[in-house]
Amino acid sequence: MTTIGWQEWGVLPELHIHPIHMKVDTGAKTSCLHAFKLEPFERDNKEWLRIYMHPEQDSLREQICEAPVFDKREVTDSGGHTETRYVIRTRLQLGTFDELVELTLTNRDTMKFRMLLGRQAMRGHFIVDPQASHLLGEQP
């Protein structure tokens, strides 16, 4: 298994997000991606989402991505608030890791990181060193 720090840089190539700064969160079951606006639409008789996001911390630069809806789930955040979130599946590249991960979508404008990497994505692939940062490299 690969050792990662409490924060890392990754890429979501199918969403054209290069790079994204993520917090490695062993307290979160599912990974989470920032989206300040979601527009559901239909494509080929399937439900899709147009995802509006700010991919960089401390920036209001907008990026629009599209992805098919994988699921909708009740998610309880660290403050104990429960909300229904859309879930998408997309590729995550993190060091030599390049696999599909599930991401819930919610507004993280007030949070420092635009993405959380949760336990489901890490399981069997990574060990976390909570004292280290960017063990897989600095910002590309």
CSV table of N, CA and C in Angstrom, one decimal:
chain,number,residue,atom,x,y,z
A,1,MET,N,0.8,-1.2,0.0
A,1,MET,CA,0.0,0.0,0.0
A,1,MET,C,0.9,1.2,0.0
A,2,THR,N,0.3,2.3,-0.6
A,2,THR,CA,1.1,3.6,-0.7
A,2,THR,C,0.7,4.5,0.5
A,3,THR,N,1.7,5.1,1.1
A,3,THR,CA,1.5,6.0,2.2
A,3,THR,C,1.2,7.4,1.6
A,4,ILE,N,0.2,8.0,2.1
A,4,ILE,CA,-0.2,9.4,1.7
A,4,ILE,C,-0.3,10.3,2.9
A,5,GLY,N,-0.2,11.6,2.7
A,5,GLY,CA,-0.3,12.5,3.8
A,5,GLY,C,-1.7,13.0,4.0
A,6,TRP,N,-1.9,13.9,5.0
A,6,TRP,CA,-3.3,14.3,5.3
A,6,TRP,C,-3.9,15.3,4.2
A,7,GLN,N,-3.0,15.7,3.3
A,7,GLN,CA,-3.5,16.5,2.2
A,7,GLN,C,-2.6,16.1,1.0
A,8,GLU,N,-3.3,16.0,-0.2
A,8,GLU,CA,-2.6,15.5,-1.4
A,8,GLU,C,-3.2,16.2,-2.6
A,9,TRP,N,-2.5,16.2,-3.7
A,9,TRP,CA,-3.0,16.7,-5.0
A,9,TRP,C,-3.4,15.5,-5.9
A,10,GLY,N,-4.6,15.6,-6.5
A,10,GLY,CA,-5.0,14.6,-7.4
A,10,GLY,C,-5.6,15.2,-8.7
A,11,VAL,N,-6.0,14.3,-9.6
A,11,VAL,CA,-6.6,14.7,-10.9
A,11,VAL,C,-7.9,13.9,-11.1
A,12,LEU,N,-8.9,14.6,-11.6
A,12,LEU,CA,-10.2,14.0,-12.0
A,12,LEU,C,-10.3,14.1,-13.5
A,13,PRO,N,-9.6,13.3,-14.3
A,13,PRO,CA,-9.5,13.5,-15.7
A,13,PRO,C,-10.8,13.5,-16.5
A,14,GLU,N,-11.8,12.7,-16.1
A,14,GLU,CA,-13.1,12.7,-16.8
A,14,GLU,C,-13.8,14.0,-16.6
A,15,LEU,N,-13.6,14.7,-15.5
A,15,LEU,CA,-14.2,16.0,-15.2
A,15,LEU,C,-13.3,17.2,-15.6
A,16,HIS,N,-12.2,16.8,-16.2
A,16,HIS,CA,-11.2,17.9,-16.6
A,16,HIS,C,-10.7,18.8,-15.5
A,17,ILE,N,-10.5,18.2,-14.3
A,17,ILE,CA,-10.1,18.9,-13.1
A,17,ILE,C,-8.6,18.5,-12.9
A,18,HIS,N,-7.7,19.4,-13.2
A,18,HIS,CA,-6.3,19.2,-13.1
A,18,HIS,C,-5.6,20.4,-12.5
A,19,PRO,N,-5.1,20.3,-11.4
A,19,PRO,CA,-5.2,19.3,-10.3
A,19,PRO,C,-6.3,19.8,-9.3
A,20,ILE,N,-6.5,19.0,-8.3
A,20,ILE,CA,-7.4,19.4,-7.2
A,20,ILE,C,-6.7,19.0,-5.9
A,21,HIS,N,-6.8,20.0,-5.0
A,21,HIS,CA,-6.2,19.8,-3.6
A,21,HIS,C,-7.2,19.1,-2.7
A,22,MET,N,-6.9,18.0,-2.2
A,22,MET,CA,-7.9,17.3,-1.4
A,22,MET,C,-7.3,17.0,0.0
A,23,LYS,N,-8.3,17.0,0.9
A,23,LYS,CA,-8.0,16.6,2.3
A,23,LYS,C,-8.3,15.1,2.4
A,24,VAL,N,-7.4,14.4,3.0
A,24,VAL,CA,-7.5,13.0,3.2
A,24,VAL,C,-8.3,12.8,4.5
A,25,ASP,N,-9.5,12.3,4.5
A,25,ASP,CA,-10.4,12.3,5.6
A,25,ASP,C,-10.8,10.9,6.0
A,26,THR,N,-10.1,10.3,7.0
A,26,THR,CA,-10.4,8.9,7.4
A,26,THR,C,-11.7,8.9,8.2
A,27,GLY,N,-12.2,10.1,8.6
A,27,GLY,CA,-13.5,10.1,9.3
A,27,GLY,C,-14.7,10.1,8.3
A,28,ALA,N,-14.5,10.3,7.0
A,28,ALA,CA,-15.5,10.4,6.0
A,28,ALA,C,-15.6,9.0,5.3
A,29,LYS,N,-16.8,8.4,5.2
A,29,LYS,CA,-16.9,7.2,4.5
A,29,LYS,C,-16.8,7.4,3.0
A,30,THR,N,-17.5,8.3,2.5
A,30,THR,CA,-17.5,8.6,1.0
A,30,THR,C,-16.7,9.8,0.7
A,31,SER,N,-16.0,9.8,-0.4
A,31,SER,CA,-15.3,11.0,-0.9
A,31,SER,C,-16.4,12.1,-1.3
A,32,CYS,N,-16.0,13.3,-1.3
A,32,CYS,CA,-16.9,14.4,-1.5
A,32,CYS,C,-16.2,15.5,-2.4
A,33,LEU,N,-17.0,16.0,-3.4
A,33,LEU,CA,-16.4,17.0,-4.3
A,33,LEU,C,-17.3,18.3,-4.2
A,34,HIS,N,-16.7,19.4,-4.2
A,34,HIS,CA,-17.4,20.7,-4.2
A,34,HIS,C,-18.2,21.0,-5.4
A,35,ALA,N,-19.4,21.4,-5.2
A,35,ALA,CA,-20.3,21.9,-6.3
A,35,ALA,C,-21.2,23.0,-5.8
A,36,PHE,N,-21.1,24.2,-6.3
A,36,PHE,CA,-22.0,25.2,-5.8
A,36,PHE,C,-23.3,25.3,-6.5
A,37,LYS,N,-23.4,24.6,-7.6
A,37,LYS,CA,-24.7,24.6,-8.3
A,37,LYS,C,-24.8,23.3,-9.1
A,38,LEU,N,-25.9,22.6,-9.1
A,38,LEU,CA,-26.1,21.4,-9.8
A,38,LEU,C,-27.4,21.5,-10.7
A,39,GLU,N,-27.2,21.1,-12.0
A,39,GLU,CA,-28.4,21.2,-12.9
A,39,GLU,C,-28.6,19.7,-13.4
A,40,PRO,N,-29.7,19.1,-13.0
A,40,PRO,CA,-30.0,17.8,-13.5
A,40,PRO,C,-30.5,17.9,-14.9
A,41,PHE,N,-30.2,17.0,-15.8
A,41,PHE,CA,-30.7,16.9,-17.2
A,41,PHE,C,-30.7,15.5,-17.6
A,42,GLU,N,-31.3,15.2,-18.8
A,42,GLU,CA,-31.4,13.9,-19.3
A,42,GLU,C,-30.6,13.8,-20.6
A,43,ARG,N,-29.8,12.6,-20.7
A,43,ARG,CA,-29.0,12.3,-21.9
A,43,ARG,C,-29.2,10.8,-22.1
A,44,ASP,N,-29.6,10.5,-23.3
A,44,ASP,CA,-29.7,9.0,-23.6
A,44,ASP,C,-30.6,8.3,-22.6
A,45,ASN,N,-31.7,8.9,-22.2
A,45,ASN,CA,-32.6,8.4,-21.3
A,45,ASN,C,-32.0,8.1,-19.9
A,46,LYS,N,-30.9,8.8,-19.5
A,46,LYS,CA,-30.3,8.6,-18.2
A,46,LYS,C,-30.2,10.0,-17.6
A,47,GLU,N,-30.2,10.0,-16.2
A,47,GLU,CA,-30.1,11.2,-15.5
A,47,GLU,C,-28.6,11.6,-15.4
A,48,TRP,N,-28.3,12.9,-15.8
A,48,TRP,CA,-27.0,13.4,-15.7
A,48,TRP,C,-27.0,14.7,-14.9
A,49,LEU,N,-25.8,15.2,-14.6
A,49,LEU,CA,-25.7,16.4,-13.8
A,49,LEU,C,-24.7,17.4,-14.5
A,50,ARG,N,-25.1,18.6,-14.6
A,50,ARG,CA,-24.1,19.7,-14.9
A,50,ARG,C,-23.7,20.2,-13.6
A,51,ILE,N,-22.4,20.2,-13.4
A,51,ILE,CA,-21.8,20.5,-12.1
A,51,ILE,C,-21.0,21.8,-12.2
A,52,TYR,N,-21.4,22.8,-11.4
A,52,TYR,CA,-20.7,24.1,-11.4
A,52,TYR,C,-19.8,24.1,-10.2
A,53,MET,N,-18.5,24.3,-10.3
A,53,MET,CA,-17.6,24.3,-9.2
A,53,MET,C,-16.5,25.3,-9.3
A,54,HIS,N,-15.9,25.6,-8.2
A,54,HIS,CA,-14.7,26.4,-8.1
A,54,HIS,C,-13.6,25.4,-7.7
A,55,PRO,N,-12.8,25.0,-8.7
A,55,PRO,CA,-11.8,23.9,-8.5
A,55,PRO,C,-10.6,24.3,-7.6
A,56,GLU,N,-10.4,25.6,-7.4
A,56,GLU,CA,-9.2,26.0,-6.7
A,56,GLU,C,-9.6,26.7,-5.4
A,57,GLN,N,-8.9,26.4,-4.3
A,57,GLN,CA,-9.2,27.1,-3.0
A,57,GLN,C,-8.9,28.6,-3.2
A,58,ASP,N,-9.7,29.4,-2.5
A,58,ASP,CA,-9.6,30.8,-2.5
A,58,ASP,C,-9.7,31.4,-3.9
A,59,SER,N,-10.5,30.8,-4.7
A,59,SER,CA,-10.7,31.4,-6.1
A,59,SER,C,-12.2,31.2,-6.5
A,60,LEU,N,-12.7,32.2,-7.2
A,60,LEU,CA,-14.1,32.1,-7.7
A,60,LEU,C,-14.1,31.7,-9.2
A,61,ARG,N,-12.9,31.2,-9.7
A,61,ARG,CA,-12.9,30.7,-11.1
A,61,ARG,C,-13.9,29.6,-11.2
A,62,GLU,N,-14.8,29.6,-12.1
A,62,GLU,CA,-15.8,28.6,-12.3
A,62,GLU,C,-15.3,27.6,-13.3
A,63,GLN,N,-15.7,26.3,-13.1
A,63,GLN,CA,-15.6,25.3,-14.0
A,63,GLN,C,-16.9,24.5,-14.1
A,64,ILE,N,-17.3,24.1,-15.3
A,64,ILE,CA,-18.5,23.3,-15.4
A,64,ILE,C,-18.1,22.0,-16.0
A,65,CYS,N,-18.6,20.9,-15.3
A,65,CYS,CA,-18.4,19.5,-15.6
A,65,CYS,C,-19.7,18.8,-15.8
A,66,GLU,N,-19.7,17.7,-16.5
A,66,GLU,CA,-20.9,16.9,-16.6
A,66,GLU,C,-20.6,15.5,-16.3
A,67,ALA,N,-21.6,14.8,-15.7
A,67,ALA,CA,-21.4,13.4,-15.3
A,67,ALA,C,-22.7,12.7,-15.1
A,68,PRO,N,-22.8,11.4,-15.4
A,68,PRO,CA,-24.1,10.7,-15.1
A,68,PRO,C,-24.3,10.5,-13.6
A,69,VAL,N,-25.5,10.6,-13.2
A,69,VAL,CA,-25.9,10.3,-11.8
A,69,VAL,C,-25.7,8.8,-11.5
A,70,PHE,N,-25.0,8.5,-10.5
A,70,PHE,CA,-24.8,7.1,-10.1
A,70,PHE,C,-25.8,6.7,-9.0
A,71,ASP,N,-26.1,7.7,-8.1
A,71,ASP,CA,-27.0,7.4,-7.0
A,71,ASP,C,-27.4,8.7,-6.3
A,72,LYS,N,-28.3,8.7,-5.4
A,72,LYS,CA,-28.6,9.7,-4.4
A,72,LYS,C,-28.6,9.1,-3.1
A,73,ARG,N,-27.9,9.8,-2.1
A,73,ARG,CA,-27.8,9.2,-0.7
A,73,ARG,C,-28.0,10.2,0.3
A,74,GLU,N,-28.4,9.7,1.5
A,74,GLU,CA,-28.5,10.6,2.7
A,74,GLU,C,-27.1,10.6,3.3
A,75,VAL,N,-26.5,11.8,3.5
A,75,VAL,CA,-25.2,11.9,4.0
A,75,VAL,C,-25.2,12.8,5.2
A,76,THR,N,-24.6,12.4,6.3
A,76,THR,CA,-24.5,13.2,7.5
A,76,THR,C,-23.1,13.8,7.6
A,77,ASP,N,-23.0,15.1,7.6
A,77,ASP,CA,-21.7,15.8,7.7
A,77,ASP,C,-21.1,15.8,9.1
A,78,SER,N,-19.9,16.3,9.2
A,78,SER,CA,-19.2,16.3,10.5
A,78,SER,C,-19.9,17.1,11.6
A,79,GLY,N,-20.8,18.0,11.2
A,79,GLY,CA,-21.6,18.8,12.1
A,79,GLY,C,-22.9,18.1,12.5
A,80,GLY,N,-23.2,16.9,12.0
A,80,GLY,CA,-24.4,16.2,12.3
A,80,GLY,C,-25.6,16.5,11.4
A,81,HIS,N,-25.4,17.3,10.4
A,81,HIS,CA,-26.5,17.7,9.5
A,81,HIS,C,-26.6,16.7,8.4
A,82,THR,N,-27.8,16.2,8.1
A,82,THR,CA,-28.1,15.2,7.1
A,82,THR,C,-28.7,15.9,5.9
A,83,GLU,N,-28.2,15.5,4.7
A,83,GLU,CA,-28.8,16.0,3.4
A,83,GLU,C,-28.7,14.9,2.4
A,84,THR,N,-29.6,15.0,1.4
A,84,THR,CA,-29.6,14.1,0.3
A,84,THR,C,-28.6,14.7,-0.7
A,85,ARG,N,-27.7,13.8,-1.2
A,85,ARG,CA,-26.6,14.3,-2.1
A,85,ARG,C,-26.6,13.4,-3.3
A,86,TYR,N,-26.4,14.0,-4.5
A,86,TYR,CA,-26.1,13.2,-5.7
A,86,TYR,C,-24.7,12.5,-5.5
A,87,VAL,N,-24.6,11.4,-6.2
A,87,VAL,CA,-23.4,10.6,-6.2
A,87,VAL,C,-23.0,10.4,-7.6
A,88,ILE,N,-21.7,10.7,-8.0
A,88,ILE,CA,-21.2,10.3,-9.3
A,88,ILE,C,-20.1,9.4,-9.1
A,89,ARG,N,-19.7,8.6,-10.2
A,89,ARG,CA,-18.5,7.8,-10.2
A,89,ARG,C,-17.6,8.4,-11.3
A,90,THR,N,-16.4,8.6,-11.0
A,90,THR,CA,-15.4,9.1,-11.9
A,90,THR,C,-14.0,8.7,-11.6
A,91,ARG,N,-13.1,8.8,-12.5
A,91,ARG,CA,-11.7,8.3,-12.3
A,91,ARG,C,-11.0,9.4,-11.4
A,92,LEU,N,-10.2,8.8,-10.5
A,92,LEU,CA,-9.3,9.6,-9.7
A,92,LEU,C,-7.9,9.1,-9.9
A,93,GLN,N,-7.0,10.1,-10.2
A,93,GLN,CA,-5.6,9.8,-10.3
A,93,GLN,C,-4.9,10.4,-9.2
A,94,LEU,N,-4.2,9.6,-8.4
A,94,LEU,CA,-3.5,10.0,-7.2
A,94,LEU,C,-2.2,9.2,-7.1
A,95,GLY,N,-1.1,9.8,-7.5
A,95,GLY,CA,0.1,9.0,-7.6
A,95,GLY,C,-0.1,7.9,-8.7
A,96,THR,N,0.2,6.7,-8.4
A,96,THR,CA,0.0,5.6,-9.4
A,96,THR,C,-1.4,5.0,-9.3
A,97,PHE,N,-2.2,5.5,-8.4
A,97,PHE,CA,-3.6,5.1,-8.3
A,97,PHE,C,-4.4,5.7,-9.4
A,98,ASP,N,-5.2,4.9,-10.1
A,98,ASP,CA,-6.0,5.4,-11.2
A,98,ASP,C,-7.2,4.5,-11.3
A,99,GLU,N,-8.3,4.9,-10.5
A,99,GLU,CA,-9.5,4.0,-10.4
A,99,GLU,C,-10.7,4.9,-10.3
A,100,LEU,N,-11.9,4.2,-10.6
A,100,LEU,CA,-13.1,4.9,-10.3
A,100,LEU,C,-13.4,5.0,-8.9
A,101,VAL,N,-13.9,6.2,-8.5
A,101,VAL,CA,-14.3,6.4,-7.1
A,101,VAL,C,-15.7,7.1,-7.1
A,102,GLU,N,-16.4,6.9,-6.0
A,102,GLU,CA,-17.7,7.5,-5.8
A,102,GLU,C,-17.5,8.9,-5.1
A,103,LEU,N,-18.1,9.9,-5.6
A,103,LEU,CA,-18.0,11.2,-5.0
A,103,LEU,C,-19.4,11.8,-4.8
A,104,THR,N,-19.7,12.2,-3.5
A,104,THR,CA,-20.9,12.9,-3.3
A,104,THR,C,-20.7,14.4,-3.7
A,105,LEU,N,-21.7,15.1,-4.0
A,105,LEU,CA,-21.6,16.5,-4.4
A,105,LEU,C,-22.3,17.4,-3.4
A,106,THR,N,-21.6,18.4,-2.9
A,106,THR,CA,-22.2,19.4,-2.0
A,106,THR,C,-21.4,20.7,-2.1
A,107,ASN,N,-22.0,21.8,-1.6
A,107,ASN,CA,-21.3,23.1,-1.6
A,107,ASN,C,-20.3,23.1,-0.5
A,108,ARG,N,-19.0,23.3,-0.9
A,108,ARG,CA,-17.9,23.4,0.1
A,108,ARG,C,-17.2,24.7,0.0
A,109,ASP,N,-18.0,25.7,-0.4
A,109,ASP,CA,-17.4,27.1,-0.6
A,109,ASP,C,-16.8,27.6,0.7
A,110,THR,N,-17.4,27.2,1.9
A,110,THR,CA,-16.9,27.7,3.1
A,110,THR,C,-15.8,26.8,3.7
A,111,MET,N,-15.5,25.7,3.0
A,111,MET,CA,-14.5,24.8,3.5
A,111,MET,C,-13.1,25.1,2.8
A,112,LYS,N,-12.0,24.7,3.5
A,112,LYS,CA,-10.7,25.0,2.9
A,112,LYS,C,-10.4,24.1,1.7
A,113,PHE,N,-10.9,22.9,1.7
A,113,PHE,CA,-10.5,21.9,0.6
A,113,PHE,C,-11.8,21.7,-0.3
A,114,ARG,N,-11.5,21.7,-1.6
A,114,ARG,CA,-12.6,21.4,-2.6
A,114,ARG,C,-13.0,20.0,-2.7
A,115,MET,N,-12.2,19.1,-2.1
A,115,MET,CA,-12.5,17.7,-2.2
A,115,MET,C,-12.0,17.0,-0.9
A,116,LEU,N,-12.8,16.0,-0.4
A,116,LEU,CA,-12.4,15.1,0.6
A,116,LEU,C,-12.2,13.7,0.0
A,117,LEU,N,-11.1,13.1,0.4
A,117,LEU,CA,-10.9,11.7,0.0
A,117,LEU,C,-11.3,10.8,1.2
A,118,GLY,N,-12.4,10.0,1.0
A,118,GLY,CA,-12.9,9.2,2.1
A,118,GLY,C,-12.4,7.8,2.1
A,119,ARG,N,-12.8,7.1,3.2
A,119,ARG,CA,-12.3,5.7,3.4
A,119,ARG,C,-12.6,4.7,2.3
A,120,GLN,N,-13.8,4.8,1.6
A,120,GLN,CA,-14.1,3.9,0.6
A,120,GLN,C,-13.1,3.9,-0.5
A,121,ALA,N,-12.7,5.1,-0.9
A,121,ALA,CA,-11.7,5.2,-2.0
A,121,ALA,C,-10.3,4.8,-1.6
A,122,MET,N,-10.0,5.0,-0.3
A,122,MET,CA,-8.6,4.6,0.2
A,122,MET,C,-8.4,3.2,0.5
A,123,ARG,N,-9.5,2.5,0.9
A,123,ARG,CA,-9.5,1.1,1.4
A,123,ARG,C,-8.7,0.2,0.5
A,124,GLY,N,-7.6,-0.4,1.1
A,124,GLY,CA,-6.8,-1.4,0.3
A,124,GLY,C,-5.8,-0.8,-0.6
A,125,HIS,N,-5.7,0.6,-0.6
A,125,HIS,CA,-4.8,1.2,-1.5
A,125,HIS,C,-3.8,2.1,-0.7
A,126,PHE,N,-4.3,2.8,0.4
A,126,PHE,CA,-3.5,3.8,1.0
A,126,PHE,C,-3.4,3.6,2.5
A,127,ILE,N,-2.3,4.1,3.1
A,127,ILE,CA,-2.1,4.2,4.5
A,127,ILE,C,-1.8,5.7,4.7
A,128,VAL,N,-2.4,6.3,5.7
A,128,VAL,CA,-2.4,7.7,5.9
A,128,VAL,C,-1.4,8.1,7.0
A,129,ASP,N,-0.4,8.9,6.7
A,129,ASP,CA,0.5,9.5,7.7
A,129,ASP,C,0.0,10.9,8.1
A,130,PRO,N,-0.7,11.0,9.2
A,130,PRO,CA,-1.3,12.3,9.6
A,130,PRO,C,-0.3,13.5,9.8
A,131,GLN,N,0.9,13.2,9.9
A,131,GLN,CA,1.9,14.2,10.1
A,131,GLN,C,2.5,14.7,8.8
A,132,ALA,N,2.2,14.0,7.7
A,132,ALA,CA,2.8,14.4,6.4
A,132,ALA,C,1.8,15.0,5.5
A,133,SER,N,2.4,15.8,4.5
A,133,SER,CA,1.6,16.4,3.5
A,133,SER,C,2.2,16.2,2.1
A,134,HIS,N,1.4,16.0,1.1
A,134,HIS,CA,1.9,15.9,-0.3
A,134,HIS,C,3.0,14.9,-0.5
A,135,LEU,N,2.8,13.7,0.1
A,135,LEU,CA,3.8,12.6,-0.1
A,135,LEU,C,3.9,12.2,-1.6
A,136,LEU,N,2.8,12.4,-2.3
A,136,LEU,CA,2.8,12.0,-3.7
A,136,LEU,C,3.2,13.1,-4.7
A,137,GLY,N,3.7,14.2,-4.1
A,137,GLY,CA,4.2,15.3,-4.9
A,137,GLY,C,3.5,16.6,-4.6
A,138,GLU,N,4.2,17.7,-4.9
A,138,GLU,CA,3.6,19.1,-4.7
A,138,GLU,C,2.7,19.3,-5.9
A,139,GLN,N,2.0,20.5,-5.9
A,139,GLN,CA,1.1,20.8,-6.9
A,139,GLN,C,1.7,20.7,-8.3
A,140,PRO,N,1.0,19.9,-9.2
A,140,PRO,CA,1.6,19.8,-10.5
A,140,PRO,C,1.6,21.1,-11.3
